[in-house]
Tab-separated table of C-alpha atoms and ligand atoms in Angstrom:
chain	number	residue	atom	x	y	z
A	1	UNK	CA	0.000	0.000	0.000
A	2	UNK	CA	1.202	3.514	-0.808
A	3	UNK	CA	2.316	5.178	2.396
A	4	UNK	CA	0.183	7.955	3.885
A	5	UNK	CA	1.256	11.616	3.981
A	6	UNK	CA	-0.495	12.536	7.194
A	7	UNK	CA	-2.535	11.133	10.074
A	8	UNK	CA	-5.434	13.121	11.435
A	9	UNK	CA	-6.475	12.189	14.965
A	10	UNK	CA	-9.826	13.393	16.285
A	11	UNK	CA	-12.942	13.229	14.184
A	12	UNK	CA	-15.072	16.055	15.500
A	13	UNK	CA	-16.536	18.177	12.721
A	14	UNK	CA	-13.345	20.267	12.468
A	15	UNK	CA	-11.191	17.134	12.228
A	16	UNK	CA	-13.438	15.540	9.617
A	17	UNK	CA	-13.460	18.672	7.491
A	18	UNK	CA	-9.702	19.140	7.706
A	19	UNK	CA	-9.228	15.530	6.584
A	20	UNK	CA	-11.565	16.114	3.627
A	21	UNK	CA	-9.710	19.327	2.773
A	22	UNK	CA	-6.336	17.516	2.844
A	23	UNK	CA	-7.688	14.696	0.704
A	24	UNK	CA	-9.136	17.152	-1.829
A	25	UNK	CA	-5.704	18.747	-2.077
A	26	UNK	CA	-4.090	15.464	-3.012
A	27	UNK	CA	-2.690	14.254	0.317
A	28	UNK	CA	-3.073	10.656	1.408
A	29	UNK	CA	-4.780	10.871	4.803
A	30	UNK	CA	-5.312	8.267	7.524
A	31	UNK	CA	-7.787	9.058	10.303
A	32	UNK	CA	-8.391	7.769	13.817
A	33	UNK	CA	-10.792	8.735	16.569
A	34	UNK	CA	-10.407	8.281	20.302
A	35	UNK	CA	-13.921	7.362	21.445
A	36	UNK	CA	-14.647	4.881	18.724
A	37	UNK	CA	-18.047	3.819	20.054
A	38	UNK	CA	-19.216	6.843	22.047
A	39	UNK	CA	-21.893	7.935	21.452
A	40	UNK	CA	-21.664	6.149	18.120
A	41	UNK	CA	-18.887	4.863	15.915
A	42	UNK	CA	-17.748	8.210	14.573
A	43	UNK	CA	-14.912	6.686	12.586
A	44	UNK	CA	-17.140	4.225	10.723
A	45	UNK	CA	-19.797	6.885	10.250
A	46	UNK	CA	-17.249	9.276	8.716
A	47	UNK	CA	-15.632	6.701	6.464
A	48	UNK	CA	-18.947	5.407	5.141
A	49	UNK	CA	-20.612	8.787	4.698
A	50	UNK	CA	-18.689	12.031	4.324
A	51	UNK	CA	-15.416	10.361	3.350
A	52	UNK	CA	-17.069	7.958	0.898
A	53	UNK	CA	-15.400	8.150	-2.496
A	54	UNK	CA	-12.319	9.904	-1.113
A	55	UNK	CA	-8.900	8.388	-0.529
A	56	UNK	CA	-9.173	8.799	3.264
A	57	UNK	CA	-8.450	5.620	5.194
A	58	UNK	CA	-9.842	4.874	8.654
A	59	UNK	CA	-7.810	3.111	11.348
A	60	UNK	CA	-9.119	1.597	14.576
A	61	UNK	CA	-5.643	1.328	16.122
A	62	UNK	CA	-3.035	4.021	16.418
A	63	UNK	CA	-0.111	1.640	15.887
A	64	UNK	CA	-1.373	0.396	12.537
A	65	UNK	CA	-1.964	3.986	11.396
A	66	UNK	CA	1.538	5.027	12.491
A	67	UNK	CA	3.082	2.109	10.621
A	68	UNK	CA	1.426	3.290	7.395
A	69	UNK	CA	2.829	6.827	7.503
A	70	UNK	CA	5.717	8.106	5.407
A	71	UNK	CA	8.654	9.234	7.501
A	72	UNK	CA	9.121	11.627	9.091
A	73	UNK	CA	5.589	10.955	10.261
A	74	UNK	CA	3.216	13.922	10.326
A	75	UNK	CA	0.387	13.636	12.839
A	76	UNK	CA	-2.286	16.315	13.058
A	77	UNK	CA	-4.232	16.371	16.338
A	78	UNK	CA	-7.697	17.854	16.309
A	79	UNK	CA	-8.822	16.937	19.813
A	80	UNK	CA	-10.176	18.910	22.755
A	81	UNK	CA	-7.585	21.224	24.276
A	82	UNK	CA	-6.136	20.267	27.667
A	83	UNK	CA	-5.587	16.750	29.021
A	84	UNK	CA	-6.764	14.911	25.868
A	85	UNK	CA	-3.784	16.370	23.975
A	86	UNK	CA	-1.313	15.091	26.585
A	87	UNK	CA	-3.042	11.704	26.678
A	88	UNK	CA	-2.747	11.256	22.924
A	89	UNK	CA	0.880	12.393	22.961
A	90	UNK	CA	1.610	9.783	25.667
A	91	UNK	CA	-0.016	7.098	23.542
A	92	UNK	CA	1.838	8.205	20.431
A	93	UNK	CA	5.317	8.466	21.901
A	94	UNK	CA	6.157	4.737	21.906
A	95	UNK	CA	5.034	4.549	18.272
A	96	UNK	CA	7.151	7.444	16.979
A	97	UNK	CA	10.739	7.883	15.857
A	98	UNK	CA	13.280	10.657	15.865
A	99	UNK	CA	12.242	13.478	13.538
A	100	UNK	CA	8.499	12.724	13.556
A	101	UNK	CA	6.142	15.678	13.827
A	102	UNK	CA	3.039	16.261	15.931
A	103	UNK	CA	0.820	19.232	15.058
A	104	UNK	CA	-1.810	20.336	17.570
A	105	UNK	CA	-4.551	22.142	15.636
A	106	UNK	CA	-6.873	22.746	18.613
A	107	UNK	CA	-7.283	25.904	20.663
A	108	UNK	CA	-4.616	24.889	23.187
A	109	UNK	CA	-3.311	27.243	25.839
A	110	UNK	CA	0.025	28.594	24.620
A	111	UNK	CA	1.821	27.754	27.864
A	112	UNK	CA	0.824	24.098	27.414
A	113	UNK	CA	2.209	24.311	23.900
A	114	UNK	CA	5.496	25.779	25.160
A	115	UNK	CA	5.798	22.847	27.557
A	116	UNK	CA	4.970	20.266	24.876
A	117	UNK	CA	7.482	21.738	22.431
A	118	UNK	CA	10.176	21.489	25.138
A	119	UNK	CA	9.225	18.019	26.380
A	120	UNK	CA	8.932	16.487	22.937
A	121	UNK	CA	12.222	18.004	21.806
A	122	UNK	CA	13.824	15.789	24.447
A	123	UNK	CA	12.440	12.807	22.523
A	124	UNK	CA	13.596	14.343	19.203
A	125	UNK	CA	9.981	14.810	18.173
A	126	UNK	CA	8.991	18.153	16.624
A	127	UNK	CA	5.895	19.671	18.153
A	128	UNK	CA	3.906	22.376	16.387
A	129	UNK	CA	1.137	24.380	18.095
A	130	UNK	CA	-1.032	25.416	15.212
A	131	UNK	CA	-3.826	27.969	15.410
A	132	UNK	CA	-6.618	27.088	12.983
A	133	UNK	CA	-9.406	29.568	12.444
A	134	UNK	CA	-12.460	29.550	10.265
A	135	UNK	CA	-14.806	27.129	11.952
A	136	UNK	CA	-16.279	24.152	10.116
A	137	UNK	CA	-16.461	25.962	6.801
A	138	UNK	CA	-12.845	27.113	6.966
A	139	UNK	CA	-11.652	23.646	7.903
A	140	UNK	CA	-13.342	22.240	4.822
A	141	UNK	CA	-12.678	24.938	2.239
A	142	UNK	CA	-9.699	26.889	3.512
A	143	UNK	CA	-8.740	28.032	6.991
A	144	UNK	CA	-6.428	30.677	8.360
A	145	UNK	CA	-3.523	28.688	9.785
A	146	UNK	CA	-0.973	29.871	12.374
A	147	UNK	CA	1.739	27.272	13.012
A	148	UNK	CA	4.499	27.780	15.574
A	149	UNK	CA	6.862	25.650	17.632
A	150	UNK	CA	9.805	23.548	16.446
A	151	UNK	CA	10.915	25.195	13.202
A	152	UNK	CA	12.534	21.950	11.969
A	153	UNK	CA	9.015	20.747	11.152
A	154	UNK	CA	8.161	23.659	8.872
A	155	UNK	CA	9.745	22.513	5.577
A	156	UNK	CA	7.938	19.172	5.919
A	157	UNK	CA	4.486	20.457	6.889
A	158	UNK	CA	4.521	23.687	4.878
A	159	UNK	CA	3.162	22.235	1.593
A	160	UNK	CA	0.356	20.421	3.398
A	161	UNK	CA	-0.718	23.369	5.565
A	162	UNK	CA	-0.461	25.921	2.760
A	163	UNK	CA	-2.557	23.719	0.489
A	164	UNK	CA	-5.455	23.540	2.961
A	165	UNK	CA	-5.306	27.230	3.864
A	166	UNK	CA	-7.724	29.871	2.632
A	167	UNK	CA	-6.390	31.977	-0.230
A	168	UNK	CA	-6.404	35.754	0.033
A	169	UNK	CA	-7.683	37.818	-2.906
A	170	UNK	CA	-4.176	37.914	-4.386
A	171	UNK	CA	-4.010	34.113	-4.184
A	172	UNK	CA	-1.580	33.925	-1.242
A	173	UNK	CA	-2.339	31.094	1.194
A	174	UNK	CA	-3.327	32.402	4.632
A	175	UNK	CA	-0.723	30.339	6.437
A	176	UNK	CA	2.809	31.122	7.463
A	177	UNK	CA	5.272	30.175	10.166
A	178	UNK	CA	4.524	32.333	13.200
A	179	UNK	CA	7.432	31.685	15.555
A	180	UNK	CA	8.958	29.321	18.139
A	181	UNK	CA	7.454	27.800	21.299
A	182	UNK	CA	3.818	28.678	21.873
A	183	UNK	CA	3.784	31.567	19.356
A	184	UNK	CA	1.257	29.949	16.989
A	185	UNK	CA	-1.284	29.268	19.705
A	186	UNK	CA	-0.644	32.663	21.271
A	187	UNK	CA	-1.443	34.437	18.021
A	188	UNK	CA	-4.588	32.312	17.668
A	189	UNK	CA	-5.560	33.225	21.247
A	190	UNK	CA	-5.251	36.934	20.429
A	191	UNK	CA	-7.210	36.370	17.210
A	192	UNK	CA	-10.007	34.940	19.329
A	193	UNK	CA	-9.733	37.831	21.791
A	194	UNK	CA	-10.186	40.322	18.960
A	195	UNK	CA	-13.108	38.175	17.820
A	196	UNK	CA	-14.722	38.538	21.277
A	197	UNK	CA	-14.349	42.334	21.142
A	198	UNK	CA	-15.665	42.635	17.621
A	199	UNK	CA	-18.662	40.394	18.301
A	200	UNK	CA	-19.615	42.368	21.399
A	201	UNK	CA	-19.274	45.669	19.510
A	202	UNK	CA	-21.580	44.420	16.773
A	203	UNK	CA	-24.031	43.193	19.415
A	204	UNK	CA	-24.000	46.593	21.146
A	205	UNK	CA	-24.629	48.429	17.894
A	206	UNK	CA	-27.404	46.007	16.907
A	207	UNK	CA	-29.068	46.597	20.273
A	208	UNK	CA	-28.741	50.369	19.958
A	209	UNK	CA	-30.319	50.451	16.497
A	210	UNK	CA	-33.077	48.135	17.630
A	211	UNK	CA	-33.994	50.206	20.671
A	212	UNK	CA	-33.062	53.743	19.720
A	213	UNK	CA	-34.637	53.569	16.288
A	214	UNK	CA	-37.208	50.882	16.949
A	215	UNK	CA	-36.106	49.033	13.794
A	216	UNK	CA	-37.006	45.415	13.134
A	217	UNK	CA	-34.402	42.791	12.296
A	218	UNK	CA	-34.881	43.143	8.550
A	219	UNK	CA	-34.249	46.903	8.701
A	220	UNK	CA	-31.166	46.410	10.874
A	221	UNK	CA	-29.903	43.812	8.393
A	222	UNK	CA	-30.150	46.368	5.602
A	223	UNK	CA	-27.986	48.813	7.537
A	224	UNK	CA	-25.370	46.178	8.326
A	225	UNK	CA	-25.392	44.993	4.744
A	226	UNK	CA	-24.658	48.499	3.543
A	227	UNK	CA	-21.876	48.925	6.094
A	228	UNK	CA	-20.446	45.648	4.941
A	229	UNK	CA	-19.810	47.099	1.514
A	230	UNK	CA	-17.647	49.879	2.996
A	231	UNK	CA	-14.778	50.231	5.441
A	232	UNK	CA	-16.439	47.883	7.945
A	233	UNK	CA	-16.429	44.947	5.516
A	234	UNK	CA	-15.872	41.809	7.531
A	235	UNK	CA	-16.992	38.240	7.927
A	236	UNK	CA	-18.630	38.938	11.292
A	237	UNK	CA	-20.755	41.747	9.851
A	238	UNK	CA	-21.652	39.551	6.897
A	239	UNK	CA	-22.932	36.752	9.128
A	240	UNK	CA	-24.717	39.259	11.374
A	241	UNK	CA	-26.740	40.359	8.353
A	242	UNK	CA	-27.637	36.756	7.576
A	243	UNK	CA	-28.492	36.014	11.219
A	244	UNK	CA	-30.770	39.067	11.386
A	245	UNK	CA	-32.716	37.896	8.321
A	246	UNK	CA	-33.035	34.261	9.303
A	247	UNK	CA	-36.537	33.012	10.109
A	248	UNK	CA	-37.842	29.636	11.280
A	249	UNK	CA	-40.633	27.574	9.711
A	250	UNK	CA	-43.265	29.644	11.522
A	251	UNK	CA	-41.940	32.940	10.216
A	252	UNK	CA	-40.257	34.029	13.474
A	253	UNK	CA	-36.844	35.615	13.481
A	254	UNK	CA	-34.648	32.947	15.095
A	255	UNK	CA	-32.479	35.649	16.683
A	256	UNK	CA	-35.461	36.813	18.722
A	257	UNK	CA	-35.955	33.280	20.032
A	258	UNK	CA	-32.394	32.894	21.306
A	259	UNK	CA	-31.947	33.249	25.076
A	260	UNK	CA	-29.662	36.162	25.919
A	261	UNK	CA	-26.968	34.263	27.801
A	262	UNK	CA	-23.602	33.831	26.155
A	263	UNK	CA	-21.160	30.968	26.416
A	264	UNK	CA	-17.394	30.860	26.039
A	265	UNK	CA	-14.676	28.277	25.818
A	266	UNK	CA	-11.804	30.262	27.297
A	267	UNK	CA	-9.582	31.882	24.681
A	268	UNK	CA	-10.954	35.379	25.430
A	269	UNK	CA	-10.348	34.857	29.136
A	270	UNK	CA	-6.805	33.639	28.435
A	271	UNK	CA	-6.097	36.791	26.420
A	272	UNK	CA	-7.392	38.962	29.249
A	273	UNK	CA	-5.476	37.024	31.916
A	274	UNK	CA	-2.315	37.183	29.893
A	275	UNK	CA	-2.686	40.933	29.351
A	276	UNK	CA	-2.966	41.375	33.124
A	277	UNK	CA	0.115	39.220	33.639
A	278	UNK	CA	2.030	41.405	31.204
A	279	UNK	CA	0.720	44.747	32.515
A	280	UNK	CA	-0.737	45.582	29.119
A	281	UNK	CA	-4.126	47.290	28.670
A	282	UNK	CA	-6.621	45.069	26.888
A	283	UNK	CA	-9.830	46.852	27.815
A	284	UNK	CA	-11.826	45.831	24.786
A	285	UNK	CA	-11.241	42.104	24.956
A	286	UNK	CA	-11.458	42.040	28.746
A	287	UNK	CA	-14.735	43.997	28.754
A	288	UNK	CA	-16.104	41.614	26.135
A	289	UNK	CA	-15.290	38.660	28.404
A	290	UNK	CA	-16.961	40.389	31.364
A	291	UNK	CA	-19.971	41.224	29.180
A	292	UNK	CA	-20.354	37.502	28.475
A	293	UNK	CA	-19.984	36.729	32.203
A	294	UNK	CA	-22.719	39.219	33.042
A	295	UNK	CA	-24.934	37.994	30.233
A	296	UNK	CA	-24.598	34.416	31.410
A	297	UNK	CA	-26.256	35.271	34.745
A	298	UNK	CA	-29.758	35.758	33.398
A	299	UNK	CA	-31.360	34.947	36.764
A	300	UNK	CA	-29.503	37.704	38.605
A	301	UNK	CA	-30.257	40.176	35.846
A	302	UNK	CA	-33.965	39.367	36.113
A	303	UNK	CA	-33.917	39.875	39.885
A	304	UNK	CA	-32.035	43.166	39.517
A	305	UNK	CA	-34.370	44.304	36.772
A	306	UNK	CA	-37.359	43.840	39.054
A	307	UNK	CA	-35.529	45.292	42.046
A	308	UNK	CA	-34.598	48.575	40.350
A	309	UNK	CA	-37.601	48.764	38.089
A	310	UNK	CA	-36.020	51.425	35.884
A	311	UNK	CA	-38.153	53.011	33.241
A	312	UNK	CA	-37.669	51.447	29.874
A	313	UNK	CA	-38.386	53.559	26.889
A	314	UNK	CA	-37.678	53.340	23.213
A	315	UNK	CA	-36.728	56.797	22.027
A	316	UNK	CA	-36.758	57.302	18.302
A	317	UNK	CA	-33.700	59.279	17.266
A	318	UNK	CA	-33.121	60.702	13.848
A	319	UNK	CA	-32.420	57.538	11.889
A	320	UNK	CA	-29.916	58.781	9.344
A	321	UNK	CA	-27.917	60.731	11.854
A	322	UNK	CA	-27.784	57.926	14.392
A	323	UNK	CA	-26.800	55.320	11.811
A	324	UNK	CA	-23.873	57.391	10.672
A	325	UNK	CA	-22.866	57.954	14.314
A	326	UNK	CA	-22.960	54.237	15.008
A	327	UNK	CA	-21.034	53.385	11.850
A	328	UNK	CA	-18.220	55.713	12.891
A	329	UNK	CA	-18.332	54.405	16.471
A	330	UNK	CA	-18.093	50.816	15.299
A	331	UNK	CA	-15.236	51.646	12.935
A	332	UNK	CA	-13.178	53.468	15.555
A	333	UNK	CA	-13.867	50.979	18.341
A	334	UNK	CA	-13.057	48.035	16.110
A	335	UNK	CA	-9.795	49.581	14.992
A	336	UNK	CA	-8.813	50.213	18.598
A	337	UNK	CA	-9.665	46.562	19.381
A	338	UNK	CA	-7.288	45.346	16.673
A	339	UNK	CA	-4.645	47.822	17.860
A	340	UNK	CA	-4.866	46.469	21.397
A	341	UNK	CA	-4.577	42.902	20.153
A	342	UNK	CA	-1.461	43.726	18.137
A	343	UNK	CA	0.027	45.649	21.081
A	344	UNK	CA	-0.466	42.619	23.288
A	345	UNK	CA	1.313	40.414	20.745
A	346	UNK	CA	4.110	42.958	20.624
A	347	UNK	CA	4.667	42.750	24.385
A	348	UNK	CA	4.428	38.947	24.378
A	349	UNK	CA	6.851	38.680	21.476
A	350	UNK	CA	9.449	40.708	23.358
A	351	UNK	CA	8.860	38.772	26.561
A	352	UNK	CA	9.157	35.338	24.904
A	353	UNK	CA	11.619	36.405	22.153
A	354	UNK	CA	9.285	35.117	19.461
A	355	UNK	CA	10.216	37.782	16.940
A	356	UNK	CA	6.644	37.923	15.632
A	357	UNK	CA	6.121	39.448	12.212
A	358	UNK	CA	2.927	41.512	12.554
A	359	UNK	CA	2.599	42.158	8.853
A	360	UNK	CA	2.657	38.430	8.189
A	361	UNK	CA	0.089	37.818	10.960
A	362	UNK	CA	-2.259	40.408	9.434
A	363	UNK	CA	-1.809	38.707	6.056
A	364	UNK	CA	-2.623	35.292	7.548
A	365	UNK	CA	-5.845	36.790	8.952
A	366	UNK	CA	-6.964	38.264	5.609
A	367	UNK	CA	-9.022	35.232	4.640
A	368	UNK	CA	-10.409	32.084	6.207
A	369	UNK	CA	-10.523	33.279	9.795
A	370	UNK	CA	-13.389	34.665	11.844
A	371	UNK	CA	-11.983	38.206	12.142
A	372	UNK	CA	-11.189	38.567	8.442
A	373	UNK	CA	-11.979	42.115	7.467
A	374	UNK	CA	-10.954	44.866	5.097
A	375	UNK	CA	-8.792	46.378	7.874
A	376	UNK	CA	-6.265	43.619	7.620
A	377	UNK	CA	-4.732	44.670	4.315
A	378	UNK	CA	-4.193	48.145	5.761
A	379	UNK	CA	-2.765	46.747	8.997
A	380	UNK	CA	-0.409	44.496	7.016
A	381	UNK	CA	0.872	47.488	5.001
A	382	UNK	CA	1.406	49.556	8.140
A	383	UNK	CA	3.573	46.840	9.689
A	384	UNK	CA	5.342	46.159	6.416
A	385	UNK	CA	6.385	49.793	6.107
A	386	UNK	CA	7.085	50.283	9.820
A	387	UNK	CA	7.726	46.885	11.446
A	388	UNK	CA	8.651	48.534	14.757
A	389	UNK	CA	5.758	50.976	15.002
A	390	UNK	CA	4.844	51.108	18.686
A	391	UNK	CA	1.099	51.194	18.179
A	392	UNK	CA	-1.078	50.823	15.080
A	393	UNK	CA	-2.874	54.018	16.009
A	394	UNK	CA	0.332	55.964	15.338
A	395	UNK	CA	-0.045	55.310	11.620
A	396	UNK	CA	-0.998	58.480	9.737
A	397	UNK	CA	-3.956	57.006	7.845
A	398	UNK	CA	-5.425	55.461	10.965
A	399	UNK	CA	-4.788	58.729	12.793
A	400	UNK	CA	-6.872	60.590	10.198
A	401	UNK	CA	-9.624	57.973	10.275
A	402	UNK	CA	-9.881	57.971	14.072
A	403	UNK	CA	-9.763	61.764	14.279
A	404	UNK	CA	-12.635	62.128	11.881
A	405	UNK	CA	-14.662	59.373	13.631
A	406	UNK	CA	-14.002	60.711	17.138
A	407	UNK	CA	-16.829	63.278	17.481
A	408	UNK	CA	-19.393	60.688	16.375
A	409	UNK	CA	-17.834	57.958	18.485
A	410	UNK	CA	-18.197	60.170	21.573
A	411	UNK	CA	-21.779	60.972	20.614
A	412	UNK	CA	-22.576	57.313	20.025
A	413	UNK	CA	-21.336	56.236	23.443
A	414	UNK	CA	-23.037	59.117	25.220
A	415	UNK	CA	-26.400	58.553	23.480
A	416	UNK	CA	-26.411	54.942	24.469
A	417	UNK	CA	-25.413	55.606	28.062
A	418	UNK	CA	-27.905	58.468	28.311
A	419	UNK	CA	-30.690	56.111	27.290
A	420	UNK	CA	-29.514	53.520	29.773
A	421	UNK	CA	-28.153	50.893	27.384
A	422	UNK	CA	-25.009	49.099	28.534
A	423	UNK	CA	-22.182	49.507	26.039
A	424	UNK	CA	-19.237	48.002	27.922
A	425	UNK	CA	-16.990	47.451	24.930
A	426	UNK	CA	-17.882	50.550	22.928
A	427	UNK	CA	-17.227	52.708	25.992
A	428	UNK	CA	-14.107	50.733	26.967
A	429	UNK	CA	-12.648	51.392	23.540
A	430	UNK	CA	-13.336	55.113	23.787
A	431	UNK	CA	-12.024	55.294	27.342
A	432	UNK	CA	-8.851	53.505	26.336
A	433	UNK	CA	-8.346	55.781	23.369
A	434	UNK	CA	-8.941	58.936	25.398
A	435	UNK	CA	-6.546	57.646	28.058
A	436	UNK	CA	-3.960	56.875	25.412
A	437	UNK	CA	-4.003	60.396	24.011
A	438	UNK	CA	-3.954	62.128	27.402
A	439	UNK	CA	-0.486	63.504	28.010
A	440	UNK	CA	-1.053	64.695	31.569
A	441	UNK	CA	-3.251	62.120	33.237
A	442	UNK	CA	-4.808	61.794	36.682
A	443	UNK	CA	-2.139	59.334	37.837
A	444	UNK	CA	-0.449	62.081	39.870
A	445	UNK	CA	-3.362	61.700	42.299
A	446	UNK	CA	-2.890	57.918	42.459
A	447	UNK	CA	0.809	58.351	43.221
A	448	UNK	CA	0.066	60.969	45.880
A	449	UNK	CA	-2.410	58.667	47.645
A	450	UNK	CA	-0.002	55.705	47.453
A	451	UNK	CA	2.719	57.828	48.940
A	452	UNK	CA	0.397	59.243	51.625
A	453	UNK	CA	-0.792	55.940	53.013
A	454	UNK	CA	2.089	53.670	52.100
A	455	UNK	CA	5.191	55.797	51.492
A	456	UNK	CA	5.392	54.242	48.013
A	457	UNK	CA	7.195	57.343	46.642
A	458	UNK	CA	6.723	59.188	43.352
A	459	UNK	CA	8.655	60.829	40.527
A	460	UNK	CA	8.415	64.616	40.047
A	461	UNK	CA	7.598	66.610	36.924
A	462	UNK	CA	10.566	68.896	37.620
A	463	UNK	CA	13.188	66.150	38.119
A	464	UNK	CA	14.675	63.475	35.853
A	465	UNK	CA	12.799	60.169	35.471
A	466	UNK	CA	13.953	57.469	37.845
A	467	UNK	CA	14.438	59.760	40.870
A	468	UNK	CA	11.913	58.933	43.563
A	469	UNK	CA	10.650	61.163	46.368
A	470	UNK	CA	8.616	60.732	49.496
A	471	UNK	CA	6.585	63.598	50.931
A	472	UNK	CA	5.899	64.233	54.589
A	473	UNK	CA	2.152	64.644	54.068
A	474	UNK	CA	1.515	65.153	57.771
A	475	UNK	CA	3.522	68.345	57.826
A	476	UNK	CA	0.616	70.706	57.035
A	477	UNK	CA	2.328	73.965	57.933
A	478	UNK	CA	2.305	75.322	54.348
A	479	UNK	CA	-1.063	73.851	53.326
A	480	UNK	CA	-3.830	76.142	52.083
B	1	6PG	C1	-12.172	30.319	15.024
B	1	6PG	C2	-13.027	30.446	16.251
B	1	6PG	C3	-13.016	29.157	16.995
B	1	6PG	C4	-14.163	28.992	17.976
B	1	6PG	C5	-13.986	29.851	19.183
B	1	6PG	C6	-15.278	30.137	19.891
B	1	6PG	O1	-11.212	31.072	14.948
B	1	6PG	O2	-12.484	29.497	14.168
B	1	6PG	O3	-12.534	31.442	17.072
B	1	6PG	O4	-11.763	28.996	17.551
B	1	6PG	O5	-15.378	29.188	17.385
B	1	6PG	O6	-13.150	29.134	20.046
B	1	6PG	O7	-14.905	30.596	21.108
B	1	6PG	P1	-15.886	30.801	22.304
B	1	6PG	O8	-16.661	29.518	22.468
B	1	6PG	O9	-14.990	31.064	23.448
B	1	6PG	O10	-16.752	31.937	21.906
């Protein structure tokens, strides 16, 4: 039998679709699934249905699959992040040889990936933590792929991964080597964080249009559809339009039937936690995570609603004016969300010495992934021209765009707050931006209080940086 190019382990929908994508691109694929008979025989089901007529081969035992692979063996894991990845690696190790490659395509925590890269290197096995974005559709027809880890693996896996990646408009595959250690999964984590922020922003704007203008879902869809043909063009806006229009068999908008509690798997929280660990502001992503936390407690919100019994009203603002205000607000807030995500990667790259190439990351995100949007070409050019730019918002074009959106962005946030609608992410983005452009901030007061109660000392405006002073605050002789 002709040897196989790659083994795909884990036949959830993503795994199945990736296997089909590899097969369609001419690779000989062998597949295996862990829970063969729970709740049904997923392997047999896949082989006899979706994989029927393809060259994909199913294996019940890992050892027989490993013995059929070309060397170095390439094994692509598409299993649940966490312990299942370590369990499979433990089972694989006795079956592998020096130089073999394991790729983890799940949403694994980057610190786990760092550990696995290190541990497997001791066995001379190359480990690659590979971000894969694009959901089921991307897995089948072209995903955005972010591999990182042991670079020795790259020449071997590059043709396979590039072939199954989405292609940008200029035909370039949305896949490139990201960096060593956990860099690939880190970049995917930040991608997901930006996704959280963007989704929450869209949700806030949808809610504002619905309540401030009293529009129905079809009317809101028309607005979003129009926006999606301009500077806000993005996959998330495109699907929002489709979601808004979708009706069930009885003619009801399905969106209106969905309970307002949101779930999450953890990548947004990891981004927020990591930003805190690295002392880097990440207001937009963090507020989006908190918004989901608050939304998930429907019971408490119902109790509070009854307890406070605030007046609810649906003011009708001037439609045209408000829509333009919200478009500018969404544009500016979204741009700031991307800028924060890239800033976080910048700090992490320095900390871990990953040497991330931000232009290349923006290019990888141009197609296939969930946050694909028209911004990304512009972001890629900014980083290509100025790879060491400290913050995306320092770019001249973005500066002009934000400056012209700012008056409307402020209006948008204040309208919504005035009417009592929570806009945690829209306001977080504006607050962050205003803080960022404030040369003389209120932190002098923070330092004074810290020094007053804890003698924590402070620097002075009239002395060089790095000199610290303590004031005797209890000496009030000269006070006014
Ligand atoms: C992607 C998605 C994908 C997944 C998220 C959902 O890039 O294809 O981001 O990774 O849908 O993990 O995350 P939550 O369940 O946390 O919203």
